[in-house]
mmCIF file of C-alpha atoms and ligand atoms in Angstrom:
data_model
loop_
_atom_site.group_PDB
_atom_site.id
_atom_site.type_symbol
_atom_site.label_atom_id
_atom_site.label_comp_id
_atom_site.label_asym_id
_atom_site.label_seq_id
_atom_site.Cartn_x
_atom_site.Cartn_y
_atom_site.Cartn_z
ATOM 1 C CA MET A 1 -90.326 -19.790 -16.299
ATOM 2 C CA ALA A 2 -89.941 -20.003 -12.502
ATOM 3 C CA ARG A 3 -88.451 -23.360 -11.477
ATOM 4 C CA GLN A 4 -90.854 -25.760 -9.809
ATOM 5 C CA ARG A 5 -89.860 -26.056 -6.084
ATOM 6 C CA PRO A 6 -90.696 -29.587 -4.945
ATOM 7 C CA GLY A 7 -92.603 -30.317 -1.744
ATOM 8 C CA ALA A 8 -92.356 -33.557 0.132
ATOM 9 C CA PHE A 9 -88.981 -34.864 -1.013
ATOM 10 C CA GLY A 10 -86.439 -32.396 0.560
ATOM 11 C CA PRO A 11 -83.439 -33.273 2.727
ATOM 12 C CA GLY A 12 -83.981 -36.212 5.119
ATOM 13 C CA ALA A 13 -86.624 -37.865 2.941
ATOM 14 C CA ASP A 14 -86.065 -41.635 2.624
ATOM 15 C CA HIS A 15 -85.455 -42.324 -1.092
ATOM 16 C CA GLY A 16 -85.947 -46.033 -0.597
ATOM 17 C CA ARG A 17 -89.660 -45.188 -0.412
ATOM 18 C CA TRP A 18 -89.326 -43.112 -3.554
ATOM 19 C CA GLU A 19 -87.593 -45.878 -5.519
ATOM 20 C CA GLY A 20 -89.946 -48.575 -4.332
ATOM 21 C CA SER A 21 -93.174 -46.741 -5.022
ATOM 22 C CA LEU A 22 -92.895 -46.180 -8.730
ATOM 23 C CA SER A 23 -93.738 -48.222 -11.758
ATOM 24 C CA GLY A 24 -91.302 -50.531 -13.655
ATOM 25 C CA GLU A 25 -90.221 -49.808 -17.236
ATOM 26 C CA GLY A 26 -93.887 -49.980 -18.283
ATOM 27 C CA SER A 27 -95.315 -50.535 -21.771
ATOM 28 C CA ARG A 28 -95.889 -47.590 -24.055
ATOM 29 C CA LEU A 29 -99.636 -48.023 -23.519
ATOM 30 C CA GLU A 30 -99.193 -47.607 -19.735
ATOM 31 C CA VAL A 31 -97.043 -44.556 -20.361
ATOM 32 C CA ALA A 32 -99.630 -43.237 -22.782
ATOM 33 C CA GLN A 33 -102.275 -43.364 -20.020
ATOM 34 C CA SER A 34 -100.333 -40.373 -19.088
ATOM 35 C CA ARG A 35 -101.924 -37.416 -17.431
ATOM 36 C CA ARG A 36 -104.685 -39.245 -15.563
ATOM 37 C CA GLY A 37 -102.347 -42.021 -14.419
ATOM 38 C CA CYS A 38 -99.680 -39.504 -13.497
ATOM 39 C CA LEU A 39 -102.069 -37.401 -11.362
ATOM 40 C CA LYS A 40 -103.465 -40.596 -9.777
ATOM 41 C CA ARG A 41 -99.850 -41.485 -8.959
ATOM 42 C CA ALA A 42 -99.447 -37.959 -7.556
ATOM 43 C CA GLY A 43 -102.509 -38.558 -5.370
ATOM 44 C CA GLY A 44 -100.717 -41.562 -3.821
ATOM 45 C CA MET A 45 -97.905 -39.269 -2.679
ATOM 46 C CA GLY A 46 -100.138 -37.198 -0.437
ATOM 47 C CA ALA A 47 -101.328 -33.623 -0.830
ATOM 48 C CA ALA A 48 -97.995 -32.059 0.150
ATOM 49 C CA ALA A 49 -96.313 -33.664 -2.828
ATOM 50 C CA LEU A 50 -98.836 -32.462 -5.360
ATOM 51 C CA ALA A 51 -96.618 -29.563 -6.412
ATOM 52 C CA LEU A 52 -93.921 -31.824 -7.788
ATOM 53 C CA PRO A 53 -95.878 -34.452 -9.737
ATOM 54 C CA ALA A 54 -98.354 -31.879 -11.012
ATOM 55 C CA ALA A 55 -95.469 -30.003 -12.620
ATOM 56 C CA GLY A 56 -94.209 -33.263 -13.978
ATOM 57 C CA CYS A 57 -97.652 -34.289 -15.172
ATOM 58 C CA ALA A 58 -97.889 -31.028 -17.057
ATOM 59 C CA ALA A 59 -94.853 -32.241 -18.949
ATOM 60 C CA VAL A 60 -96.622 -35.462 -19.940
ATOM 61 C CA GLY A 61 -97.842 -33.827 -23.139
ATOM 62 C CA ARG A 62 -94.222 -33.635 -24.310
ATOM 63 C CA ILE A 63 -93.352 -37.225 -23.382
ATOM 64 C CA ASN A 64 -93.763 -38.607 -26.842
ATOM 65 C CA SER A 65 -91.327 -36.104 -28.304
ATOM 66 C CA HIS A 66 -87.559 -36.102 -27.976
ATOM 67 C CA THR A 67 -87.697 -32.941 -25.883
ATOM 68 C CA LEU A 68 -85.466 -32.536 -22.870
ATOM 69 C CA ASP A 69 -87.166 -29.809 -20.855
ATOM 70 C CA PHE A 70 -84.682 -28.597 -18.254
ATOM 71 C CA SER A 71 -87.247 -26.327 -16.584
ATOM 72 C CA THR A 72 -88.100 -29.198 -14.210
ATOM 73 C CA ASP A 73 -86.009 -31.850 -12.504
ATOM 74 C CA PHE A 74 -87.774 -34.419 -14.700
ATOM 75 C CA GLY A 75 -86.091 -32.923 -17.755
ATOM 76 C CA VAL A 76 -82.694 -33.328 -16.086
ATOM 77 C CA LEU A 77 -83.527 -36.933 -15.139
ATOM 78 C CA ASN A 78 -84.661 -37.639 -18.696
ATOM 79 C CA TYR A 79 -81.350 -36.235 -19.956
ATOM 80 C CA ALA A 80 -79.474 -38.643 -17.670
ATOM 81 C CA TYR A 81 -81.851 -41.453 -18.668
ATOM 82 C CA SER A 82 -81.157 -40.818 -22.384
ATOM 83 C CA LEU A 83 -77.393 -41.059 -21.835
ATOM 84 C CA GLU A 84 -77.785 -44.259 -19.805
ATOM 85 C CA VAL A 85 -79.962 -45.782 -22.538
ATOM 86 C CA MET A 86 -77.299 -44.978 -25.157
ATOM 87 C CA GLU A 87 -74.462 -46.379 -23.041
ATOM 88 C CA SER A 88 -76.303 -49.529 -21.983
ATOM 89 C CA ASP A 89 -77.348 -50.282 -25.565
ATOM 90 C CA PHE A 90 -73.716 -49.873 -26.659
ATOM 91 C CA TYR A 91 -72.336 -52.213 -23.968
ATOM 92 C CA ASN A 92 -75.127 -54.728 -24.576
ATOM 93 C CA ARG A 93 -73.934 -54.987 -28.184
ATOM 94 C CA VAL A 94 -70.267 -55.240 -27.157
ATOM 95 C CA VAL A 95 -70.909 -57.967 -24.591
ATOM 96 C CA ALA A 96 -73.251 -59.871 -26.935
ATOM 97 C CA SER A 97 -70.564 -59.966 -29.632
ATOM 98 C CA PRO A 98 -67.133 -59.006 -28.240
ATOM 99 C CA PRO A 99 -64.543 -57.442 -30.584
ATOM 100 C CA ARG A 100 -61.670 -59.522 -31.942
ATOM 101 C CA GLY A 101 -58.545 -59.560 -29.798
ATOM 102 C CA ILE A 102 -60.257 -58.358 -26.611
ATOM 103 C CA ARG A 103 -58.546 -59.831 -23.538
ATOM 104 C CA PRO A 104 -60.621 -61.738 -20.960
ATOM 105 C CA GLU A 105 -59.930 -59.155 -18.235
ATOM 106 C CA GLU A 106 -60.965 -56.339 -20.609
ATOM 107 C CA LEU A 107 -64.229 -58.111 -21.434
ATOM 108 C CA ALA A 108 -64.854 -58.676 -17.714
ATOM 109 C CA LEU A 109 -64.404 -54.931 -17.183
ATOM 110 C CA LEU A 110 -66.849 -54.113 -20.006
ATOM 111 C CA ARG A 111 -69.368 -56.580 -18.566
ATOM 112 C CA ASP A 112 -69.200 -54.871 -15.167
ATOM 113 C CA ILE A 113 -69.711 -51.479 -16.822
ATOM 114 C CA GLN A 114 -72.634 -52.897 -18.818
ATOM 115 C CA GLN A 115 -74.301 -54.101 -15.602
ATOM 116 C CA HIS A 116 -73.887 -50.694 -13.981
ATOM 117 C CA GLU A 117 -75.305 -48.840 -17.002
ATOM 118 C CA MET A 118 -78.271 -51.183 -17.142
ATOM 119 C CA ALA A 119 -78.887 -50.571 -13.431
ATOM 120 C CA HIS A 120 -78.679 -46.799 -13.965
ATOM 121 C CA ARG A 121 -81.126 -47.068 -16.881
ATOM 122 C CA ARG A 122 -83.605 -49.126 -14.865
ATOM 123 C CA PHE A 123 -83.335 -46.725 -11.936
ATOM 124 C CA PHE A 124 -84.228 -43.668 -14.025
ATOM 125 C CA ALA A 125 -86.976 -45.541 -15.846
ATOM 126 C CA ARG A 126 -88.536 -46.414 -12.484
ATOM 127 C CA ALA A 127 -87.982 -42.932 -11.037
ATOM 128 C CA LEU A 128 -89.538 -41.223 -14.060
ATOM 129 C CA GLY A 129 -92.414 -43.660 -14.595
ATOM 130 C CA PRO A 130 -94.944 -41.948 -16.895
ATOM 131 C CA LEU A 131 -92.659 -38.935 -17.267
ATOM 132 C CA LYS A 132 -89.969 -40.856 -19.146
ATOM 133 C CA ILE A 133 -89.360 -39.354 -22.623
ATOM 134 C CA ASP A 134 -89.343 -41.302 -25.841
ATOM 135 C CA VAL A 135 -85.562 -41.588 -26.245
ATOM 136 C CA PRO A 136 -84.569 -41.315 -29.924
ATOM 137 C CA GLU A 137 -83.587 -44.602 -31.516
ATOM 138 C CA ARG A 138 -79.893 -45.377 -31.210
ATOM 139 C CA ASP A 139 -77.550 -45.423 -34.212
ATOM 140 C CA PHE A 140 -74.212 -47.227 -33.870
ATOM 141 C CA SER A 141 -73.712 -47.625 -37.617
ATOM 142 C CA SER A 142 -70.482 -45.591 -37.357
ATOM 143 C CA VAL A 143 -68.988 -48.041 -34.850
ATOM 144 C CA ASP A 144 -66.868 -51.033 -35.911
ATOM 145 C CA PHE A 145 -67.795 -53.427 -33.112
ATOM 146 C CA THR A 146 -65.199 -55.935 -34.334
ATOM 147 C CA SER A 147 -62.380 -53.507 -33.492
ATOM 148 C CA ARG A 148 -61.028 -53.792 -29.924
ATOM 149 C CA ASP A 149 -59.335 -50.388 -30.076
ATOM 150 C CA GLN A 150 -62.441 -48.620 -31.367
ATOM 151 C CA VAL A 151 -64.712 -50.252 -28.818
ATOM 152 C CA LEU A 152 -62.405 -49.353 -25.918
ATOM 153 C CA THR A 153 -61.852 -45.802 -27.185
ATOM 154 C CA ILE A 154 -65.583 -45.161 -27.626
ATOM 155 C CA SER A 155 -66.222 -46.668 -24.183
ATOM 156 C CA ARG A 156 -63.707 -44.274 -22.691
ATOM 157 C CA THR A 157 -65.252 -41.312 -24.520
ATOM 158 C CA PHE A 158 -68.740 -42.283 -23.337
ATOM 159 C CA GLU A 159 -67.599 -42.535 -19.690
ATOM 160 C CA ASP A 160 -65.612 -39.270 -19.810
ATOM 161 C CA THR A 161 -68.600 -37.529 -21.417
ATOM 162 C CA GLY A 162 -71.068 -39.143 -18.991
ATOM 163 C CA THR A 163 -69.036 -37.988 -15.995
ATOM 164 C CA ALA A 164 -68.765 -34.422 -17.337
ATOM 165 C CA ALA A 165 -72.493 -34.485 -18.164
ATOM 166 C CA TYR A 166 -73.539 -35.348 -14.605
ATOM 167 C CA ASN A 167 -71.115 -32.713 -13.291
ATOM 168 C CA GLY A 168 -72.664 -30.140 -15.607
ATOM 169 C CA ALA A 169 -76.265 -31.103 -14.840
ATOM 170 C CA GLY A 170 -76.034 -31.024 -11.050
ATOM 171 C CA LYS A 171 -76.619 -27.277 -10.889
ATOM 172 C CA LEU A 172 -79.889 -27.709 -12.837
ATOM 173 C CA LEU A 173 -81.420 -29.982 -10.198
ATOM 174 C CA SER A 174 -83.577 -28.381 -7.513
ATOM 175 C CA LEU A 175 -84.317 -31.487 -5.455
ATOM 176 C CA ALA A 176 -81.493 -32.354 -3.046
ATOM 177 C CA GLU A 177 -82.769 -35.907 -3.276
ATOM 178 C CA PHE A 178 -81.918 -36.167 -6.949
ATOM 179 C CA LEU A 179 -78.590 -34.419 -6.448
ATOM 180 C CA SER A 180 -77.493 -36.997 -3.891
ATOM 181 C CA ILE A 181 -78.492 -39.823 -6.223
ATOM 182 C CA ALA A 182 -76.697 -38.160 -9.135
ATOM 183 C CA GLY A 183 -73.611 -37.924 -6.925
ATOM 184 C CA LYS A 184 -73.687 -41.664 -6.315
ATOM 185 C CA ILE A 185 -74.025 -42.355 -10.041
ATOM 186 C CA VAL A 186 -71.397 -39.912 -11.311
ATOM 187 C CA SER A 187 -68.756 -41.441 -9.026
ATOM 188 C CA VAL A 188 -69.393 -44.781 -10.746
ATOM 189 C CA GLU A 189 -69.115 -43.194 -14.195
ATOM 190 C CA ALA A 190 -65.826 -41.632 -13.127
ATOM 191 C CA ARG A 191 -64.547 -45.025 -11.981
ATOM 192 C CA HIS A 192 -65.468 -46.466 -15.373
ATOM 193 C CA ALA A 193 -63.639 -43.602 -17.072
ATOM 194 C CA ALA A 194 -60.534 -44.039 -14.897
ATOM 195 C CA ALA A 195 -60.363 -47.786 -15.604
ATOM 196 C CA LEU A 196 -60.785 -47.266 -19.363
ATOM 197 C CA ARG A 197 -58.228 -44.451 -19.404
ATOM 198 C CA ASP A 198 -55.801 -46.733 -17.627
ATOM 199 C CA LEU A 199 -56.451 -49.413 -20.228
ATOM 200 C CA THR A 200 -56.285 -47.258 -23.348
ATOM 201 C CA MET A 201 -54.040 -44.254 -22.749
ATOM 202 C CA ASN A 202 -50.668 -45.875 -22.004
ATOM 203 C CA ASP A 203 -49.997 -43.249 -19.308
ATOM 204 C CA PRO A 204 -50.169 -44.195 -15.608
ATOM 205 C CA ARG A 205 -51.415 -40.670 -14.828
ATOM 206 C CA ALA A 206 -54.195 -40.624 -17.434
ATOM 207 C CA PHE A 207 -56.828 -41.858 -14.958
ATOM 208 C CA ALA A 208 -56.971 -38.280 -13.647
ATOM 209 C CA GLY A 209 -55.222 -36.381 -16.441
ATOM 210 C CA ASP A 210 -55.202 -32.599 -16.631
ATOM 211 C CA ASP A 211 -57.333 -32.873 -19.773
ATOM 212 C CA ILE A 212 -60.237 -33.640 -17.388
ATOM 213 C CA ILE A 213 -59.107 -32.364 -13.952
ATOM 214 C CA ASP A 214 -58.622 -28.592 -13.568
ATOM 215 C CA GLU A 215 -56.178 -26.591 -11.445
ATOM 216 C CA ASN A 216 -58.614 -26.775 -8.491
ATOM 217 C CA GLY A 217 -58.557 -30.548 -8.636
ATOM 218 C CA MET A 218 -62.112 -30.534 -9.968
ATOM 219 C CA GLU A 219 -63.421 -32.840 -12.666
ATOM 220 C CA ARG A 220 -64.519 -31.224 -15.895
ATOM 221 C CA ALA A 221 -68.248 -30.307 -16.286
ATOM 222 C CA LEU A 222 -70.020 -30.007 -19.639
ATOM 223 C CA ASP A 223 -73.359 -28.253 -20.154
ATOM 224 C CA PRO A 224 -76.222 -30.188 -21.816
ATOM 225 C CA PRO A 225 -75.970 -28.525 -25.274
ATOM 226 C CA GLU A 226 -72.319 -29.567 -25.539
ATOM 227 C CA VAL A 227 -72.996 -33.103 -24.339
ATOM 228 C CA ILE A 228 -75.936 -33.529 -26.707
ATOM 229 C CA ASP A 229 -73.757 -32.295 -29.581
ATOM 230 C CA ARG A 230 -71.240 -35.013 -28.755
ATOM 231 C CA VAL A 231 -73.712 -37.896 -28.421
ATOM 232 C CA GLN A 232 -76.218 -36.843 -31.109
ATOM 233 C CA PRO A 233 -74.360 -38.907 -33.795
ATOM 234 C CA PHE A 234 -75.394 -42.038 -31.874
ATOM 235 C CA PHE A 235 -79.112 -41.251 -32.207
ATOM 236 C CA ARG A 236 -81.288 -41.405 -35.346
ATOM 237 C CA GLU A 237 -83.528 -38.450 -34.394
ATOM 238 C CA ARG A 238 -82.540 -35.094 -32.936
ATOM 239 C CA PHE A 239 -83.090 -34.155 -29.306
ATOM 240 C CA ARG A 240 -84.837 -30.873 -28.616
ATOM 241 C CA LEU A 241 -83.575 -28.931 -25.616
ATOM 242 C CA SER A 242 -85.763 -26.432 -23.786
ATOM 243 C CA GLY A 243 -85.923 -24.681 -20.438
ATOM 244 C CA LEU A 244 -82.160 -24.180 -20.122
ATOM 245 C CA PRO A 245 -80.918 -21.087 -18.246
ATOM 246 C CA GLY A 246 -80.137 -18.214 -20.651
ATOM 247 C CA ARG A 247 -76.329 -18.544 -20.622
ATOM 248 C CA MET A 248 -76.628 -22.239 -21.587
ATOM 249 C CA ALA A 249 -79.437 -22.109 -24.168
HETATM 250 FE FE1 FE2 B 301 -74.237 -44.884 -16.141
#
């Protein structure tokens, strides 16, 4: 399916307007008032922008499923949103009941990361509005939240995976606007990963180890199917992936 080329939001557009103009993390009922509300929202963006929201609105029918449809930028944003929901839920649990033996400076670090992940989650929820998917329920039953080592190791794995996920998803975005925002988020994920690697890997060079940085000095990138495979154990229902380019599907 030909990718939807967006209209009004190319280079030079002011994303402050974009962020400010959309709904908060609305109730399911609001989200359910899907197609009509979505097109009404599209109307507010002016005729030139109809191409983008209309494509998105067409996706509304799939909102209530766990489908990540990468044929539009909204699918890519929902993919990022799902990862941010998983991470923020994890850190919310850690901060609410810290593991035994965690040092004050380690907990302060985890609190900062929690705040960032919550901000990322809120941002995508606002940006997606009625196009936000129904993220599968989280499942952390395999995690021993009383164990400092396990909590820090899983945190590191989440941040390494999150960074590689953004790096792998960038090429699927068509709107330069979203790419620039993703760039500002992935650098934060990478900082989280570096700090946690420093804390957990007992190697002063681990922050940028050659297990994640290649010979060109580039950070590793993972494609969505591989990322979803890695995080699927932390969700009760399965994600469905669609619209991926042939070599990735
Ligand atoms: Fe994040």
